[in-house]
Amino acid sequence: MDKMEKASEKRKGFVKEFVDFLQTFGVIGLAIGFVVGVASSAVVNSLVKDLINPMVGLILPTGNLSSLNATVTSPVSGKPSVFLYGDFISQIIYFIIIALVVFIMYKQLKRLGLAKM
């Protein structure tokens, strides 16, 4: 066996080992899940920002949930600090919706026998 054949076998061995790794650890499924997660994250972000915040804002004096804030002036320096608690509440709503979507997807995968947990 010459050096070219050994190098070719070594390359085939590496490629086979890499493919086995991808299959064993479900890296392809993980990558697909990541891409779908990023896309659904954008949709949920738009839902919260463009629909839920303005609806909640209808009953708020500021007109938008994200713009709710509290300003506190420091007694030491006299400089104001702004606490954007409305944006924080928006992020909590965003998180709850994402968690709910993941939970529903998990329940469906479990029902179909595809979830291993």
PDB file of C-alpha atoms in Angstrom:
ATOM      1  CA  MET A   1       0.000   0.000   0.000  1.00  0.00           C
ATOM      2  CA  ASP A   2       1.496   3.297  -0.972  1.00  0.00           C
ATOM      3  CA  LYS A   3       1.186   6.633   0.812  1.00  0.00           C
ATOM      4  CA  MET A   4      -1.688   7.844  -1.423  1.00  0.00           C
ATOM      5  CA  GLU A   5      -3.891   4.842  -0.551  1.00  0.00           C
ATOM      6  CA  LYS A   6      -3.169   5.228   3.177  1.00  0.00           C
ATOM      7  CA  ALA A   7      -4.036   8.924   3.063  1.00  0.00           C
ATOM      8  CA  SER A   8      -7.254   8.130   1.196  1.00  0.00           C
ATOM      9  CA  GLU A   9      -8.233   5.481   3.767  1.00  0.00           C
ATOM     10  CA  LYS A  10      -7.404   7.855   6.605  1.00  0.00           C
ATOM     11  CA  ARG A  11      -9.617  10.543   5.034  1.00  0.00           C
ATOM     12  CA  LYS A  12     -12.482   8.059   4.564  1.00  0.00           C
ATOM     13  CA  GLY A  13     -12.048   6.976   8.165  1.00  0.00           C
ATOM     14  CA  PHE A  14     -12.206  10.571   9.371  1.00  0.00           C
ATOM     15  CA  VAL A  15     -15.289  11.328   7.259  1.00  0.00           C
ATOM     16  CA  LYS A  16     -17.030   8.154   8.475  1.00  0.00           C
ATOM     17  CA  GLU A  17     -16.122   8.990  12.065  1.00  0.00           C
ATOM     18  CA  PHE A  18     -17.488  12.525  11.626  1.00  0.00           C
ATOM     19  CA  VAL A  19     -20.753  11.245  10.095  1.00  0.00           C
ATOM     20  CA  ASP A  20     -21.108   8.754  12.949  1.00  0.00           C
ATOM     21  CA  PHE A  21     -20.596  11.591  15.426  1.00  0.00           C
ATOM     22  CA  LEU A  22     -23.326  13.656  13.735  1.00  0.00           C
ATOM     23  CA  GLN A  23     -25.736  10.718  13.811  1.00  0.00           C
ATOM     24  CA  THR A  24     -24.953   9.642  17.364  1.00  0.00           C
ATOM     25  CA  PHE A  25     -25.350  13.040  18.980  1.00  0.00           C
ATOM     26  CA  GLY A  26     -28.158  14.303  16.730  1.00  0.00           C
ATOM     27  CA  VAL A  27     -26.206  17.369  15.690  1.00  0.00           C
ATOM     28  CA  ILE A  28     -28.237  17.772  12.497  1.00  0.00           C
ATOM     29  CA  GLY A  29     -31.487  17.752  14.490  1.00  0.00           C
ATOM     30  CA  LEU A  30     -29.984  20.202  16.947  1.00  0.00           C
ATOM     31  CA  ALA A  31     -28.963  22.537  14.123  1.00  0.00           C
ATOM     32  CA  ILE A  32     -32.444  22.355  12.577  1.00  0.00           C
ATOM     33  CA  GLY A  33     -33.985  23.015  15.988  1.00  0.00           C
ATOM     34  CA  PHE A  34     -31.716  26.013  16.453  1.00  0.00           C
ATOM     35  CA  VAL A  35     -32.692  27.524  13.092  1.00  0.00           C
ATOM     36  CA  VAL A  36     -36.407  26.962  13.767  1.00  0.00           C
ATOM     37  CA  GLY A  37     -35.947  28.422  17.258  1.00  0.00           C
ATOM     38  CA  VAL A  38     -34.341  31.586  15.897  1.00  0.00           C
ATOM     39  CA  ALA A  39     -37.141  32.002  13.354  1.00  0.00           C
ATOM     40  CA  SER A  40     -39.886  31.438  15.939  1.00  0.00           C
ATOM     41  CA  SER A  41     -38.105  33.812  18.297  1.00  0.00           C
ATOM     42  CA  ALA A  42     -38.385  36.577  15.693  1.00  0.00           C
ATOM     43  CA  VAL A  43     -42.106  35.851  15.270  1.00  0.00           C
ATOM     44  CA  VAL A  44     -42.753  35.896  19.018  1.00  0.00           C
ATOM     45  CA  ASN A  45     -40.700  39.072  19.413  1.00  0.00           C
ATOM     46  CA  SER A  46     -42.856  40.746  16.787  1.00  0.00           C
ATOM     47  CA  LEU A  47     -46.024  39.422  18.453  1.00  0.00           C
ATOM     48  CA  VAL A  48     -45.064  40.924  21.804  1.00  0.00           C
ATOM     49  CA  LYS A  49     -43.659  44.189  20.420  1.00  0.00           C
ATOM     50  CA  ASP A  50     -46.227  44.895  17.703  1.00  0.00           C
ATOM     51  CA  LEU A  51     -49.449  43.426  19.115  1.00  0.00           C
ATOM     52  CA  ILE A  52     -49.370  42.700  22.845  1.00  0.00           C
ATOM     53  CA  ASN A  53     -47.535  45.862  23.972  1.00  0.00           C
ATOM     54  CA  PRO A  54     -49.857  48.228  22.085  1.00  0.00           C
ATOM     55  CA  MET A  55     -52.955  46.343  23.320  1.00  0.00           C
ATOM     56  CA  VAL A  56     -51.783  46.621  26.911  1.00  0.00           C
ATOM     57  CA  GLY A  57     -50.833  50.216  26.145  1.00  0.00           C
ATOM     58  CA  LEU A  58     -54.485  51.021  25.415  1.00  0.00           C
ATOM     59  CA  ILE A  59     -55.175  50.918  29.154  1.00  0.00           C
ATOM     60  CA  LEU A  60     -51.926  52.598  30.180  1.00  0.00           C
ATOM     61  CA  PRO A  61     -51.405  56.344  30.356  1.00  0.00           C
ATOM     62  CA  THR A  62     -48.112  56.066  28.428  1.00  0.00           C
ATOM     63  CA  GLY A  63     -49.736  54.254  25.515  1.00  0.00           C
ATOM     64  CA  ASN A  64     -47.160  51.468  25.375  1.00  0.00           C
ATOM     65  CA  LEU A  65     -46.057  48.803  27.840  1.00  0.00           C
ATOM     66  CA  SER A  66     -42.380  49.101  26.861  1.00  0.00           C
ATOM     67  CA  SER A  67     -42.277  52.789  27.685  1.00  0.00           C
ATOM     68  CA  LEU A  68     -43.275  52.368  31.340  1.00  0.00           C
ATOM     69  CA  ASN A  69     -40.475  53.601  33.560  1.00  0.00           C
ATOM     70  CA  ALA A  70     -39.692  55.084  36.934  1.00  0.00           C
ATOM     71  CA  THR A  71     -37.198  57.878  37.455  1.00  0.00           C
ATOM     72  CA  VAL A  72     -35.426  58.141  40.787  1.00  0.00           C
ATOM     73  CA  THR A  73     -33.072  60.985  41.601  1.00  0.00           C
ATOM     74  CA  SER A  74     -29.980  60.072  43.587  1.00  0.00           C
ATOM     75  CA  PRO A  75     -29.806  61.959  46.889  1.00  0.00           C
ATOM     76  CA  VAL A  76     -26.000  61.886  46.706  1.00  0.00           C
ATOM     77  CA  SER A  77     -25.235  63.023  43.156  1.00  0.00           C
ATOM     78  CA  GLY A  78     -28.575  64.543  42.220  1.00  0.00           C
ATOM     79  CA  LYS A  79     -28.520  62.627  38.905  1.00  0.00           C
ATOM     80  CA  PRO A  80     -31.649  60.764  37.814  1.00  0.00           C
ATOM     81  CA  SER A  81     -31.728  56.997  37.223  1.00  0.00           C
ATOM     82  CA  VAL A  82     -34.380  55.582  34.920  1.00  0.00           C
ATOM     83  CA  PHE A  83     -35.768  52.097  35.597  1.00  0.00           C
ATOM     84  CA  LEU A  84     -37.377  50.671  32.449  1.00  0.00           C
ATOM     85  CA  TYR A  85     -39.696  48.188  34.113  1.00  0.00           C
ATOM     86  CA  GLY A  86     -42.120  48.185  31.163  1.00  0.00           C
ATOM     87  CA  ASP A  87     -39.455  46.759  28.883  1.00  0.00           C
ATOM     88  CA  PHE A  88     -38.652  44.178  31.552  1.00  0.00           C
ATOM     89  CA  ILE A  89     -42.324  43.121  31.686  1.00  0.00           C
ATOM     90  CA  SER A  90     -42.311  42.840  27.871  1.00  0.00           C
ATOM     91  CA  GLN A  91     -39.289  40.529  28.047  1.00  0.00           C
ATOM     92  CA  ILE A  92     -41.037  38.365  30.660  1.00  0.00           C
ATOM     93  CA  ILE A  93     -44.070  38.040  28.358  1.00  0.00           C
ATOM     94  CA  TYR A  94     -41.717  37.179  25.495  1.00  0.00           C
ATOM     95  CA  PHE A  95     -40.016  34.479  27.597  1.00  0.00           C
ATOM     96  CA  ILE A  96     -43.337  32.962  28.720  1.00  0.00           C
ATOM     97  CA  ILE A  97     -44.584  32.703  25.134  1.00  0.00           C
ATOM     98  CA  ILE A  98     -41.321  31.077  23.952  1.00  0.00           C
ATOM     99  CA  ALA A  99     -41.404  28.635  26.896  1.00  0.00           C
ATOM    100  CA  LEU A 100     -45.038  27.792  26.093  1.00  0.00           C
ATOM    101  CA  VAL A 101     -44.212  27.113  22.425  1.00  0.00           C
ATOM    102  CA  VAL A 102     -41.286  24.868  23.408  1.00  0.00           C
ATOM    103  CA  PHE A 103     -43.489  23.013  25.913  1.00  0.00           C
ATOM    104  CA  ILE A 104     -46.230  22.435  23.311  1.00  0.00           C
ATOM    105  CA  MET A 105     -43.672  21.202  20.775  1.00  0.00           C
ATOM    106  CA  TYR A 106     -42.178  18.848  23.366  1.00  0.00           C
ATOM    107  CA  LYS A 107     -45.631  17.472  24.248  1.00  0.00           C
ATOM    108  CA  GLN A 108     -46.343  16.806  20.564  1.00  0.00           C
ATOM    109  CA  LEU A 109     -42.980  15.118  20.008  1.00  0.00           C
ATOM    110  CA  LYS A 110     -43.517  12.997  23.124  1.00  0.00           C
ATOM    111  CA  ARG A 111     -46.996  12.033  21.928  1.00  0.00           C
ATOM    112  CA  LEU A 112     -45.504  10.927  18.585  1.00  0.00           C
ATOM    113  CA  GLY A 113     -42.760   8.991  20.382  1.00  0.00           C
ATOM    114  CA  LEU A 114     -39.961  11.206  19.083  1.00  0.00           C
ATOM    115  CA  ALA A 115     -38.916  12.792  22.400  1.00  0.00           C
ATOM    116  CA  LYS A 116     -36.428  10.731  24.389  1.00  0.00           C
ATOM    117  CA  MET A 117     -36.843  12.446  27.742  1.00  0.00           C
TER     118      MET A 117
END
